[in-house]
Each structure stands twice: as structure tokens, then as C-alpha cells.
Coordinates of C-alpha atoms and ligand atoms in Angstrom, one line a residue:
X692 CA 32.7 -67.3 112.1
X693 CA 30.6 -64.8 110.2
X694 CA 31.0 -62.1 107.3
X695 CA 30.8 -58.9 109.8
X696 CA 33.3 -60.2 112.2
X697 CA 35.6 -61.7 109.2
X698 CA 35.7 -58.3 107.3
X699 CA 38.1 -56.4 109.5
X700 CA 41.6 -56.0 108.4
X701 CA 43.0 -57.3 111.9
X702 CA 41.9 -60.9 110.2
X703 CA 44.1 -60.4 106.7
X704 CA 46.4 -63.3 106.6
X705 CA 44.4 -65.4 108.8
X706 CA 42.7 -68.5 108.1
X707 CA 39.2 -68.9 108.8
X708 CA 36.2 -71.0 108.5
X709 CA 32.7 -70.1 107.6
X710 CA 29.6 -71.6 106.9
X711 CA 26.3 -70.7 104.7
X712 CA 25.1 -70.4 101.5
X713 CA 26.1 -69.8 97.5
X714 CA 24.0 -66.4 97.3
X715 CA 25.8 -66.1 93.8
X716 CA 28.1 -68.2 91.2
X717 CA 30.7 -67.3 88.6
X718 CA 32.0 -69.9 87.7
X719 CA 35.5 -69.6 85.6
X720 CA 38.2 -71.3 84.1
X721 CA 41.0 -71.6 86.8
X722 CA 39.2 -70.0 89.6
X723 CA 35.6 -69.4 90.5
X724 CA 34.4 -67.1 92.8
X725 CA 31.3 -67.8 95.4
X726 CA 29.4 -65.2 97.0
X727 CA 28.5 -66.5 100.5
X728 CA 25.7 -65.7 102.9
X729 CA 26.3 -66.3 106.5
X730 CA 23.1 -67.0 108.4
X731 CA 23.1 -63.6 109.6
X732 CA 22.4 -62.5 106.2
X733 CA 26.0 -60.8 105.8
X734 CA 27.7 -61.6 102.6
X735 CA 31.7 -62.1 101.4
X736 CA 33.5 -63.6 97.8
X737 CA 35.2 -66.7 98.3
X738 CA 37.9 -67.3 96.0
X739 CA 38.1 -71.4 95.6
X740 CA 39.3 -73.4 92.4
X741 CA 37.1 -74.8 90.1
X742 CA 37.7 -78.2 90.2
X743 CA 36.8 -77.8 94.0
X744 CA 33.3 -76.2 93.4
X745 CA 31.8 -77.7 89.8
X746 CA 29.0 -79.6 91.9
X747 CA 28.1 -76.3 93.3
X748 CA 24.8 -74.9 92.9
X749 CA 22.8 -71.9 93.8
X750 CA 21.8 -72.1 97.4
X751 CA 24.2 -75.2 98.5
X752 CA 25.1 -75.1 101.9
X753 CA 28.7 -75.0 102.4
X754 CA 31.8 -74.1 105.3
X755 CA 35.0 -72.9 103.5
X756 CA 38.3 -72.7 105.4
X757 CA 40.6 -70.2 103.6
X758 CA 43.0 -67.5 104.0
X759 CA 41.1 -63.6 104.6
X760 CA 43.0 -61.0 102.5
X761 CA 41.9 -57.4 101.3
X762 CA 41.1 -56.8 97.7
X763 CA 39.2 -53.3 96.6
X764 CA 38.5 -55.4 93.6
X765 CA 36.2 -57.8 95.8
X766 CA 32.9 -57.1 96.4
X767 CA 30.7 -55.8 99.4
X768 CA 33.6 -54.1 101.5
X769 CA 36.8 -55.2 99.7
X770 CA 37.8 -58.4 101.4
X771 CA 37.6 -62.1 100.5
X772 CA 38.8 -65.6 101.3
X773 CA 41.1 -67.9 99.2
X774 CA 39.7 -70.7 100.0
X775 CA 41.4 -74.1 100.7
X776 CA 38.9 -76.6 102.1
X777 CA 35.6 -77.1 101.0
X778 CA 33.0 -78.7 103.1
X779 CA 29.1 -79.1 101.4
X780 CA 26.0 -80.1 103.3
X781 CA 23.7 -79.6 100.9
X782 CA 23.6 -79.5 96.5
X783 CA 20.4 -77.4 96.2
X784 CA 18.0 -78.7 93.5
X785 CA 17.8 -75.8 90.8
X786 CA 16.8 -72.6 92.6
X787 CA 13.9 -70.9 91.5
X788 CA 14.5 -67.5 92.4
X789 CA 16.2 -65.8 89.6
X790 CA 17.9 -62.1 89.6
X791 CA 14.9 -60.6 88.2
X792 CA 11.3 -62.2 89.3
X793 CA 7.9 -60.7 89.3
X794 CA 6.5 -59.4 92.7
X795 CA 3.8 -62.4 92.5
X796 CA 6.1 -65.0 92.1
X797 CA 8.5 -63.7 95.1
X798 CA 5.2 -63.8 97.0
X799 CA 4.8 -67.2 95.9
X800 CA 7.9 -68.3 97.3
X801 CA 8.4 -65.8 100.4
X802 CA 9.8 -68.7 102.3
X803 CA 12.7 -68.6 99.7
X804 CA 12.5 -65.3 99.0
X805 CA 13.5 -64.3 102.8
X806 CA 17.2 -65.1 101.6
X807 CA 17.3 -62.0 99.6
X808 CA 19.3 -58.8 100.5
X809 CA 16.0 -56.6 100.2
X810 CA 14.0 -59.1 102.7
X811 CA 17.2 -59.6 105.0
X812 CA 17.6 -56.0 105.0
X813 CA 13.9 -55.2 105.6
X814 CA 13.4 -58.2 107.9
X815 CA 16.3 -56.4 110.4
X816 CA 14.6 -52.8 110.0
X817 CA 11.6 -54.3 112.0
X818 CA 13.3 -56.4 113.9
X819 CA 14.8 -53.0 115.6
X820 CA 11.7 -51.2 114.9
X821 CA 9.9 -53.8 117.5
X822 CA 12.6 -54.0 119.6
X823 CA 12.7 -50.1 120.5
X824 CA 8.9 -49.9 120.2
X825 CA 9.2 -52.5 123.6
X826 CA 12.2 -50.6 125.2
X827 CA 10.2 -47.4 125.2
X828 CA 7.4 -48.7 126.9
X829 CA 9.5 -50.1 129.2
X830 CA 11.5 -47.6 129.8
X831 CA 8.9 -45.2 130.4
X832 CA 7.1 -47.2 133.2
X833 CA 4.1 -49.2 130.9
X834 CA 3.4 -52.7 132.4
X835 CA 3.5 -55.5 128.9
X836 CA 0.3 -57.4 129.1
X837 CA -1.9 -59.6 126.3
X838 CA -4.9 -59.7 125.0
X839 CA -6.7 -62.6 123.9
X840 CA -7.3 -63.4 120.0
X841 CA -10.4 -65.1 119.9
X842 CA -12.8 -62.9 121.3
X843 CA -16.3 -62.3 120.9
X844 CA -17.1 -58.8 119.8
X845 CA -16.0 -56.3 117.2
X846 CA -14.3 -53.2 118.5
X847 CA -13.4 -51.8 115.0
X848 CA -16.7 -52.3 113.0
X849 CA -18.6 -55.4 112.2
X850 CA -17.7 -55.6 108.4
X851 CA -13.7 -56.5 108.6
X852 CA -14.4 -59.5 111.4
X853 CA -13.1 -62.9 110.8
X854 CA -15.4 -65.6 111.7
X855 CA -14.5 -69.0 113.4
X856 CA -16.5 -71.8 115.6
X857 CA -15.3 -71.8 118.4
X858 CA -16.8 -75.2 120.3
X859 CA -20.1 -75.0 119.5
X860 CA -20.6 -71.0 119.4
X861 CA -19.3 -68.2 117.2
X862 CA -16.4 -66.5 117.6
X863 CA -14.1 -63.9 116.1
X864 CA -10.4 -63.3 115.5
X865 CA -9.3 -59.9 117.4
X866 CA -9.2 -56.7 115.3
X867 CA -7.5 -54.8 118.6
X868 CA -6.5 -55.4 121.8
X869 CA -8.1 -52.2 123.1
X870 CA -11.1 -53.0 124.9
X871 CA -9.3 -55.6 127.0
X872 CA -6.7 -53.1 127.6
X873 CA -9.3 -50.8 128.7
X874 CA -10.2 -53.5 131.6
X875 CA -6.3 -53.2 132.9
X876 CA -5.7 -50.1 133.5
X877 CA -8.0 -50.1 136.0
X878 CA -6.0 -52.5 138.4
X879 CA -2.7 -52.7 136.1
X880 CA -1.8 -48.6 134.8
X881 CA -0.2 -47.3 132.0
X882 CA -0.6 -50.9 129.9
X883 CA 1.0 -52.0 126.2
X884 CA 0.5 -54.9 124.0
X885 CA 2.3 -56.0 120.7
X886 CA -0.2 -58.6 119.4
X887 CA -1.5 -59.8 116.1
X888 CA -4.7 -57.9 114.7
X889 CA -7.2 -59.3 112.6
X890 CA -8.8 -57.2 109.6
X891 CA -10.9 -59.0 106.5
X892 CA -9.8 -56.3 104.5
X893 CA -12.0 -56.8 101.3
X894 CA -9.9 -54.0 99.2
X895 CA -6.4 -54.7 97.8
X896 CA -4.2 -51.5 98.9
X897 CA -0.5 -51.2 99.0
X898 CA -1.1 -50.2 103.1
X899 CA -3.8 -53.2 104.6
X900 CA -3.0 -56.5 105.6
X901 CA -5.2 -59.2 107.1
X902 CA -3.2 -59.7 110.0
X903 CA -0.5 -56.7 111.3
X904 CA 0.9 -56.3 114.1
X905 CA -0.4 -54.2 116.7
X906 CA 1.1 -52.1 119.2
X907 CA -1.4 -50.8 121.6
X908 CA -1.2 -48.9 124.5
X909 CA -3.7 -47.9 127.4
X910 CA -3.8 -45.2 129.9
X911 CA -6.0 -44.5 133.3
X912 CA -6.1 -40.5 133.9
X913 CA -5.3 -39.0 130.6
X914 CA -6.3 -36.8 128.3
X915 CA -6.4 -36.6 124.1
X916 CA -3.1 -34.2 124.1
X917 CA -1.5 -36.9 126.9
X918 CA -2.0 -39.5 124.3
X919 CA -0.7 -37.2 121.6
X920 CA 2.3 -37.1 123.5
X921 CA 3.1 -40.3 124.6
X922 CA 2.8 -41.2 120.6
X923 CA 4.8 -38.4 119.4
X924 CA 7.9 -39.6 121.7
X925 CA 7.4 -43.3 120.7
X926 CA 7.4 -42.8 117.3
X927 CA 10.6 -40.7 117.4
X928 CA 12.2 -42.9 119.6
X929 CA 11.7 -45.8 117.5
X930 CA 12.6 -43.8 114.2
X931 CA 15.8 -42.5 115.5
X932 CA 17.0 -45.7 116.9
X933 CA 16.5 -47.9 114.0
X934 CA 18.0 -45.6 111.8
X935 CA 21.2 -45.5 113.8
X936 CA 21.2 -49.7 114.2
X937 CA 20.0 -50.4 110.6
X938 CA 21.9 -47.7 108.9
X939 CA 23.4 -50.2 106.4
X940 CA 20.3 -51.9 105.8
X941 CA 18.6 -48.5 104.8
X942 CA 21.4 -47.7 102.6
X943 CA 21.1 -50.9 100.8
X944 CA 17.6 -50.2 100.5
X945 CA 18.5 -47.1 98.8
X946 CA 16.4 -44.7 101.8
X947 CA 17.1 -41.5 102.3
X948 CA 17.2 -40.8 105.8
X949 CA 17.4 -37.1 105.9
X950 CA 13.7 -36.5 106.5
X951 CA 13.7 -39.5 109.0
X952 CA 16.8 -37.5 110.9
X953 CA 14.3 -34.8 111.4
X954 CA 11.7 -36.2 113.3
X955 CA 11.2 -34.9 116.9
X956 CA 8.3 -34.1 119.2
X957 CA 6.0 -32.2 118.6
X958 CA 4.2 -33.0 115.8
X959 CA 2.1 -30.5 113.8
X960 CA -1.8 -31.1 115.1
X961 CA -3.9 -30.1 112.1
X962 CA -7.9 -29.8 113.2
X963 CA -10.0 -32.2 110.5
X964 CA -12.0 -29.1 109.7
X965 CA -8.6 -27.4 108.6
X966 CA -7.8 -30.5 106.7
X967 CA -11.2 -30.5 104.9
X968 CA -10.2 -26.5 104.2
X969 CA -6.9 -27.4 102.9
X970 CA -8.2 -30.3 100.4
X971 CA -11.3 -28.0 99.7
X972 CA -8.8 -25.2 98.3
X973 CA -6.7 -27.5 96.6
X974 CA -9.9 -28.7 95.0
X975 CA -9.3 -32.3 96.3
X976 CA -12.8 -34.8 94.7
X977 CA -13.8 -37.6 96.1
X978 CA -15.6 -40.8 95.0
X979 CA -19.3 -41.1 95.5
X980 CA -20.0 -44.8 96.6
X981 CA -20.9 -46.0 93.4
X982 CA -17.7 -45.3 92.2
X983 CA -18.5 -43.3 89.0
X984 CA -18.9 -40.0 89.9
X985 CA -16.9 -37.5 91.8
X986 CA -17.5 -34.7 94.3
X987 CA -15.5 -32.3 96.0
X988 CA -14.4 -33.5 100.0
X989 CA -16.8 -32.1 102.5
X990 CA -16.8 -31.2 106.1
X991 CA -18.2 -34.9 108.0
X992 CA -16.5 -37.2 105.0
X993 CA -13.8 -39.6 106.4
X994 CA -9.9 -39.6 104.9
X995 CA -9.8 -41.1 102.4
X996 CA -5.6 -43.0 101.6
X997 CA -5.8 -40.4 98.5
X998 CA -6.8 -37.3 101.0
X999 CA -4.1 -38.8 103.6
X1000 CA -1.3 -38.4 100.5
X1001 CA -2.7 -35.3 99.8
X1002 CA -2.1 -34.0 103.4
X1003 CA 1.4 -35.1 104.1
X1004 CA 2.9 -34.7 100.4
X1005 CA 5.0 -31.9 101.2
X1006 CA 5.7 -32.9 105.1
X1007 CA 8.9 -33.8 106.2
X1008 CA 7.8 -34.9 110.3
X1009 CA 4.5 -36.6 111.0
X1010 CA 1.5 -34.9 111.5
X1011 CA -2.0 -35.9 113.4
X1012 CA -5.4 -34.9 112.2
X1013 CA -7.3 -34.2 115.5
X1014 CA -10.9 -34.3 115.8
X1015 CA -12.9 -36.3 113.7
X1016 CA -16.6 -35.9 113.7
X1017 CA -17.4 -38.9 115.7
X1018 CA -19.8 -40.0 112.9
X1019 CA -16.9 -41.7 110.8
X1020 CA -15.0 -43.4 114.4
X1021 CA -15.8 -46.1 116.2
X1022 CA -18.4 -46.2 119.2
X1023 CA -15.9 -45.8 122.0
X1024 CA -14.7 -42.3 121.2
X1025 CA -15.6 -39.7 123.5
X1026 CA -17.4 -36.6 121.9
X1027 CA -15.4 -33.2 122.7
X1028 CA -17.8 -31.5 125.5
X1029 CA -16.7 -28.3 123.9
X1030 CA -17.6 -29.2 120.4
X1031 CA -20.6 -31.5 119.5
X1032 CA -20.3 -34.1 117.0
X1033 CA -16.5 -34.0 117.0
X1034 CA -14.3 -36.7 118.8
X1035 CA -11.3 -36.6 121.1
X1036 CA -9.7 -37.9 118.9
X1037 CA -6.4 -38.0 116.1
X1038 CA -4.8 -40.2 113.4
X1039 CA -1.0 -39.7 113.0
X1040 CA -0.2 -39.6 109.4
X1041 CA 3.4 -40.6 108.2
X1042 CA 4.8 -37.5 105.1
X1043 CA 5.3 -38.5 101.8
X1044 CA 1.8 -40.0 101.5
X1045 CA 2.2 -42.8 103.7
X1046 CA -0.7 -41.8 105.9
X1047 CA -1.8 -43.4 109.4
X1048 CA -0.1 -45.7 110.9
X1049 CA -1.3 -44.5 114.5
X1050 CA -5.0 -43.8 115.5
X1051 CA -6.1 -43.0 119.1
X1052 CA -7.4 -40.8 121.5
X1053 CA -9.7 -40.2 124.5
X1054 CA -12.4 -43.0 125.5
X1055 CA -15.9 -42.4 126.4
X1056 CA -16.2 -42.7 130.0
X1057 CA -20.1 -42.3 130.2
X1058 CA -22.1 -45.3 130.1
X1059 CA -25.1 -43.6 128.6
X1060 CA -22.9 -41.7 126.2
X1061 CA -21.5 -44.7 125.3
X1062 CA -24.7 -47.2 125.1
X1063 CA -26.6 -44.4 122.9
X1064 CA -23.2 -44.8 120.5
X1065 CA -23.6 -48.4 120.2
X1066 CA -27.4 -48.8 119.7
X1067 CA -26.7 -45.8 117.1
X1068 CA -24.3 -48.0 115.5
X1069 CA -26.6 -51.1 115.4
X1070 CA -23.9 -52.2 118.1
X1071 CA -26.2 -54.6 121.0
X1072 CA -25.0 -53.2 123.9
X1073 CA -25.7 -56.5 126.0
X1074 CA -23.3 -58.0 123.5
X1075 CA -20.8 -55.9 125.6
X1076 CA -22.0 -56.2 129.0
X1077 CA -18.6 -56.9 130.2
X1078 CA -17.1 -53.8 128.6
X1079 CA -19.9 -51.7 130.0
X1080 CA -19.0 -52.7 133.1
X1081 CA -16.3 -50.6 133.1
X1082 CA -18.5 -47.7 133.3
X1083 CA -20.3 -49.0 135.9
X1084 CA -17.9 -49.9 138.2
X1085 CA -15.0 -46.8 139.2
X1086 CA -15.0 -45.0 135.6
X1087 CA -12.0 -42.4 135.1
X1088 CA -11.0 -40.8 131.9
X1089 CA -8.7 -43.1 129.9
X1090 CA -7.4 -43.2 126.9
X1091 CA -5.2 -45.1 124.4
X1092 CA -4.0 -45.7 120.9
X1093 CA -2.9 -48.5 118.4
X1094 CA 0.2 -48.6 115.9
X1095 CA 0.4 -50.2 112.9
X1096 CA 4.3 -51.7 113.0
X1097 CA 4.0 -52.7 109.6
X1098 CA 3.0 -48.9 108.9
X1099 CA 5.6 -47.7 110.7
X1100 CA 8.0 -50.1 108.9
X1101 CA 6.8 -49.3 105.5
X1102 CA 7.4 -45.7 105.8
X1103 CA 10.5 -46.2 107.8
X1104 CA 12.2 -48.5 104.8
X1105 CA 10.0 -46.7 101.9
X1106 CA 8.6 -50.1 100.9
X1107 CA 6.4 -49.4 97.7
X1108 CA 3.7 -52.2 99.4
X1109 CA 3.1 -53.2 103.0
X1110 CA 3.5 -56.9 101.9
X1111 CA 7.3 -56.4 101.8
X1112 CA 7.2 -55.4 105.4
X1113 CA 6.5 -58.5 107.0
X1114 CA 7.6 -62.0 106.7
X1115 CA 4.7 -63.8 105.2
X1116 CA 2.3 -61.4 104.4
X1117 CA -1.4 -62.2 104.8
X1118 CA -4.3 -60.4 102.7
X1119 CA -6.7 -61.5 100.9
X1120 CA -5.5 -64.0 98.2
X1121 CA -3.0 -64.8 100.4
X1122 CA -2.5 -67.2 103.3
X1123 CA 0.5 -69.5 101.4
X1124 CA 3.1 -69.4 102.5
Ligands
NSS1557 O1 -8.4 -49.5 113.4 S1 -7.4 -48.6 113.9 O2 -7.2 -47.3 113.3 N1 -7.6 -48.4 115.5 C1 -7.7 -49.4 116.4 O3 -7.7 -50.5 116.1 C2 -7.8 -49.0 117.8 N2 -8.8 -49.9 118.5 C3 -6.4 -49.0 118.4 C4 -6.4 -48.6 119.9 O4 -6.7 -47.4 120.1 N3 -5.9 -49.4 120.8 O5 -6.0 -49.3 113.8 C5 -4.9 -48.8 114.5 C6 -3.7 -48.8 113.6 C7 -3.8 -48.0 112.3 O6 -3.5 -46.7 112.5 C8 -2.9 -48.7 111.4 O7 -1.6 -48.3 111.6 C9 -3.0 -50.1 111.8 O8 -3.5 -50.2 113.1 N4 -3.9 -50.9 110.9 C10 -3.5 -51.7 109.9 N5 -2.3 -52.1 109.5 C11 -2.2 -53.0 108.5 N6 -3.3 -53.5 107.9 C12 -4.5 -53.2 108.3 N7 -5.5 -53.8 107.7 C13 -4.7 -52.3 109.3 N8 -5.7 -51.8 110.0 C14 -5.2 -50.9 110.9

């Protein structure tokens, strides 16, 4: 049996038998109590006598048969079992994970560290935020497809690729699915991927990992504000049902969902212009590259994660910055014919400072447009010849957009670093464990 079916008060006076691990000890004279972790991370005391437990240890894996009674004294929901038989599996050596342990050395030992409430409780969080991130697609008519991962061009800029040989040429890891999700929609629709993306993220920051994971979607015959919407209603789905599944798991993880309750299509659109305005008049700086000196934020400079905070401090819903000046996005976004230099395109930002966790838009369709982008880039357009083709051959408007999940999860849970929102976090001094 396990914890969540066992604490019910239509089992008091029943015996029972349950199997897991000592998540804590107290050990006393007469009796001792355990504190035992099922393998779906649910917890309940076990009362047992001490002669029965003294080889006991931190961790041990054990099954306890016992008698199920209610007691508000007892711990995480007020029942526990008095425990008759004791079964162990396992005496674990000396545990190393401690009540209080620095951040580096529960990264150090993630693979242990997964047993704790906060990881449990996280690891469930994204567990439903994938799962409804899927339903909605495919609920709403978008075919699942993959991508490869080792591919041979950069789609997000040449400085973040990962390197490998692949046989006896180069190769690179995948930093999105896009441009292959591009080539589907031409025979396949509306398309969605949830795949791993690659980013050699030189800078430490509590939002980038080296490998995420990336739900993209595609679409033949749309427009920016089609895209908008399709994310809008995603993310709203996904918030509202993991919040309703993982309601105990955000209350043990202390978050306030009130602002989370809240969120529902639409989403304020702010121009980028009007966000340069805004952080102008609030007399937002800037670094210059070298570092040293600062400057105030100007009309054709890219957010920065400290102008995204500023942005959404006060917000309670999300909010996308539309229009970018094309200079400071990728290659593949399609200029507004209305306004020049400025791309079809928008960021979602999450409130509270979190930032983007989507980015998207409207593709360029043109293959001229589009070659003069990537020679202007230092981009060899023959290096793409297969991607071109799709300019070539039938091209329609199409657009698309990619979401960071463990962005989403980080503002979802209010996780102080994006490490804590996967299992084994990759970034730049880390690939152990
Ligand atoms: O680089 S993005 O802004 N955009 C793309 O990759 C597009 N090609 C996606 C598309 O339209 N199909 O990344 C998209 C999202 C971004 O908003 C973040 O939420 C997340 O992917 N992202 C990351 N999450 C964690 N760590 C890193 N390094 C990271 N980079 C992007």
C-alpha cells in the first residue's frame, strides 16, 4: 500500500503493510518513531519498538505491517501506524544528505537529493506541467512529431552550438526544433514537439541551462496575433491545471497561487518601443559591453534579464513584448511590411521578474528576404539549402513558437534557480550527475 491511500480514516484499525524508506529517525527509549517514504514520495510516522529498529539507518529500505490509527499529534496529516513486523531490504551506509546542506553539495548528489520533499514536490509540478502542455496540443488538433538532435546548422545563433564528430564530419547538438518543424507543416499542419534543446550557455544565470526542454510548435496559414493566441491559451491551460493537480505540492513549496489563479487569455501585448519608453522613464541603465560603464536603454538594444524584471515586477498575468527590431532576432523572422526594421514577432514574459519563457512569432516566407538576412548575419545560405527549399517549393505564411518548460516550471513553483526545476540539471560546470 501507500501513504495517500493509507491516510484515510476508513483504514483506522486496520492492519496494513507498506514498503519504502526511513526519510527520518528518532530514536527513543521504549518506542521510536520512523518517518517513511513510499515510492510515490508520500510520507507517514511509524510507530515500532526500539529493539525492533536499532539497526536502522537513514535511508534503509523497509515494509512495516502495523495497525493504522489517527493521532493529531502525528505528523503530515494526523495518522500513523503501530507497527508490528518489520521487514529490511537494505541498512543504508551513512547518508550524506543532512537537514541542512549547501545548494552545491545537493547538486553534487542530485541523484540522492531527488528523495527530498522539495525535489519530490517539484519533480510532480513538471511532471503535470508536461503532461497538460501535451493534452492541449492534442486536444486542440496539433499532430506530435520529432525533430532530430544532431543536426547540422544553427537556427539560434552560431555562438551557443555544441560541437560533436559525427563519422567523419561536424555536427551539432539541436538548439530548436523549429526549422524541421517548419518542413512539416507543409504536408503534416498545425505540428508540436517536446524535445531536448541544446544551448552552450557561457554565462551562469539563475534562468539558462545547457539542455531544457523544449516545447515547440508550428503552424501553416497564421499570423503573429494567431501565434499569440495559441500561446496565451496554452500557457493558461497548463498553469491552471497543474495548480489544481499539484495543489499540495505548491503548498509545501510555500507558493502562493493567487496570482497564478488569475491567469487567463489575453495577455497584455506591450510594443518593444513602449517597453524602451517605460524603462527610459524609469531611468532603467544598461551595461556597455565592456562591462564598466553604464548607459541609459535605448530604442534597437535587446532585453536584457534585468529589463525583463523591470517589466513584469508589478504584473500579476503574463505579458508579451511584440515587435522587436529584427536586428537583435534571429534570421528567420519576418520584418513587419508595415513597419521596417521591426519583426513579427513577441517574447512572453512570466510577472514577478521571471521573464521569457516563450518566444515566437511570424516566419519569413520570402526567399530573398530571407537569404539577404542570412548573408547579413554571416549565416551561408548554401549551408541551408534544404531549409531554403521551403521557399522555393509552395511557400505560405507560417509561424510558430518555442517554450521553455523549465521556465515555465520555475515561475510556476517560484524556484529561486532553474537548476531546481529539472532532474539533473546541465550547465556549464555541470554534466555529474
Ligand atoms: O531561443 S528561443 O528564444 N527561441 C527559439 O529557440 C525558437 N527557435 C523557438 C521556436 O520558435 N520554435 O528559445 C525559446 C524558449 C525561450 O523563450 C526560453 O523559454 C527557452 O526556450 N530557453 C531556455 N531555457 C532554459 N535554458 C536556456 N539556455 C534556454 N534558452 C532558451
Amino acid at each position: 500500500m501507500r501513504t495517500g491511500e493509507i491516510k484515510n480514516s476508513s483504514f483506522v484499525g486496520k492492519e496494513v503493510t507498506i514498503r519504502g524508506w526511513v526519510h527520518r529517525l528518532r530514536k527513543q527509549k521504549e518506542n521510536s518513531f520512523i518517518l517513511l517514504r513510499d515510492d510515490r514520495g508520500g510520507v507517514i510516522q511509524c510507530v515500532l519498538s526500539t529493539d525492533k529498529i536499532a539497526a536502522l539507518t537513514i535511508e534503509s529500505s523497509i515494509e512495516i505491517t502495523g495497525t493504522v490509527s489517527q493521532d493529531p499529534r502525528a505528523p503530515e496529516g494526523g495518522f500513523e501506524i503501530k507497527g508490528k513486523e518489520l521487514k529490511i531490504f537494505n541498512i543504508a551506509a551513512e547518508y550524506p544528505i543532512g537537514e541542512y546542506q549547501s545548494d552545491e553539495l545537493l547538486l553534487d548528489k542530485r541523484h540522492l537529493a531527488l528523495r527530498t520533499r522539495k525535489m519530490i514536490a517539484i519533480a510532480k509540478v513538471r511532471a503535470s506541467v508536461l503532461h497538460f502542455g501535451r493534452q492541449w496540443f492534442v486536444e486542440n488538433g496539433w499532430m506530435e512529431v520529432t525533430a532530430p538532435i544532431i543536426v547540422k546548422g544553427a537556427v539560434e545563433g552560431g555562438s551557443t552550438l555544441f560541437k560533436l564528430r559525427y563519422f567523419d564530419q561536424d555536427a551539432y547538438l539541436s538548439q530548436s526544433a523549429q526549422l524541421y518543424l517548419e518542413a512539416m507543416i507543409f504536408s503534416l499542419g498545425p505540428v508540436w514537439s517536446l524535445t531536448p534543446s541544446f544551448r552552450a550557455e557561457k554565462s551562469r544565470t539563475v534562468r539558462h541551462l545547457a539542455e531544457f526542454s523544449h516545447l515547440e510548435a508550428e503552424a501553416p496559414w497564421v499570423d503573429l496575433e494567431d501565434i499569440l493566441r495559441v500561446e496565451e491559451k496554452l500557457v493558461s491551460y497548463v498553469v491552471h491545471s497543474t495548480i489544481e493537480e499539484r495543489a499540495e505540492e505548491l503548498e509545501f513549496l510555500k507558493r502562493d497561487i493567487s496570482d497564478l489563479q488569475k491567469v487567463e487569455p489575453p495577455f497584455e501585448r506591450l510594443p518593444y518601443s513602449r517597453a524602451i519608453d517605460i524603462l527610459r522613464s524609469r531611468g532603467f541603465q544598461i551595461s556597455e559591453d565592456d562591462g564598466a560603464t553604464k548607459r541609459s536603454i535605448e530604442f534597437g538594444d535587446d532585453l536584457s534579464i534585468e529589463s525583463e524584471r523591470e517589466l513584469t515586477r508589478e504584473v500579476e498575468k503574463p505579458i508579451f513584448v511584440v515587435g522587436y527590431p529584427i536586428a537583435v532576432k534571429p534570421f528567420y523572422v519576418k520584418e513587419d511590411p508595415q513597419h521596417h526594421g521591426i519583426g513579427l514577432t513577441a517574447d512572453m514574459l512570466a510577472p514577478r521578474g521571471f521573464g521569457e519563457i516563450t518566444s515566437g512569432g511570424q516566419r519569413e516566407d520570402n526567399i530573398d528576404s530571407i537569404t539577404k538576412r542570412m548573408l547579413k548575419e554571416g549565416l551561408n545560405p548554401e549551408a541551408y539549402a534544404w531549409y531554403l527549399d521551403l521557399r522555393r517549393y509552395g511557400s505560405v505564411p507560417h509561424g510558430g513558437f518555442g517554450l521553455g518548460i523549465e521556465r515555465l516550471v520555475r515561475w510556476i513553483t517560484n524556484a529561486e534557480d532553474i537548476k531546481d526545476t529539472v532532474l539533473f540539471p546541465r550547465t556549464r560546470s555541470r554534466v555529474e550527475p
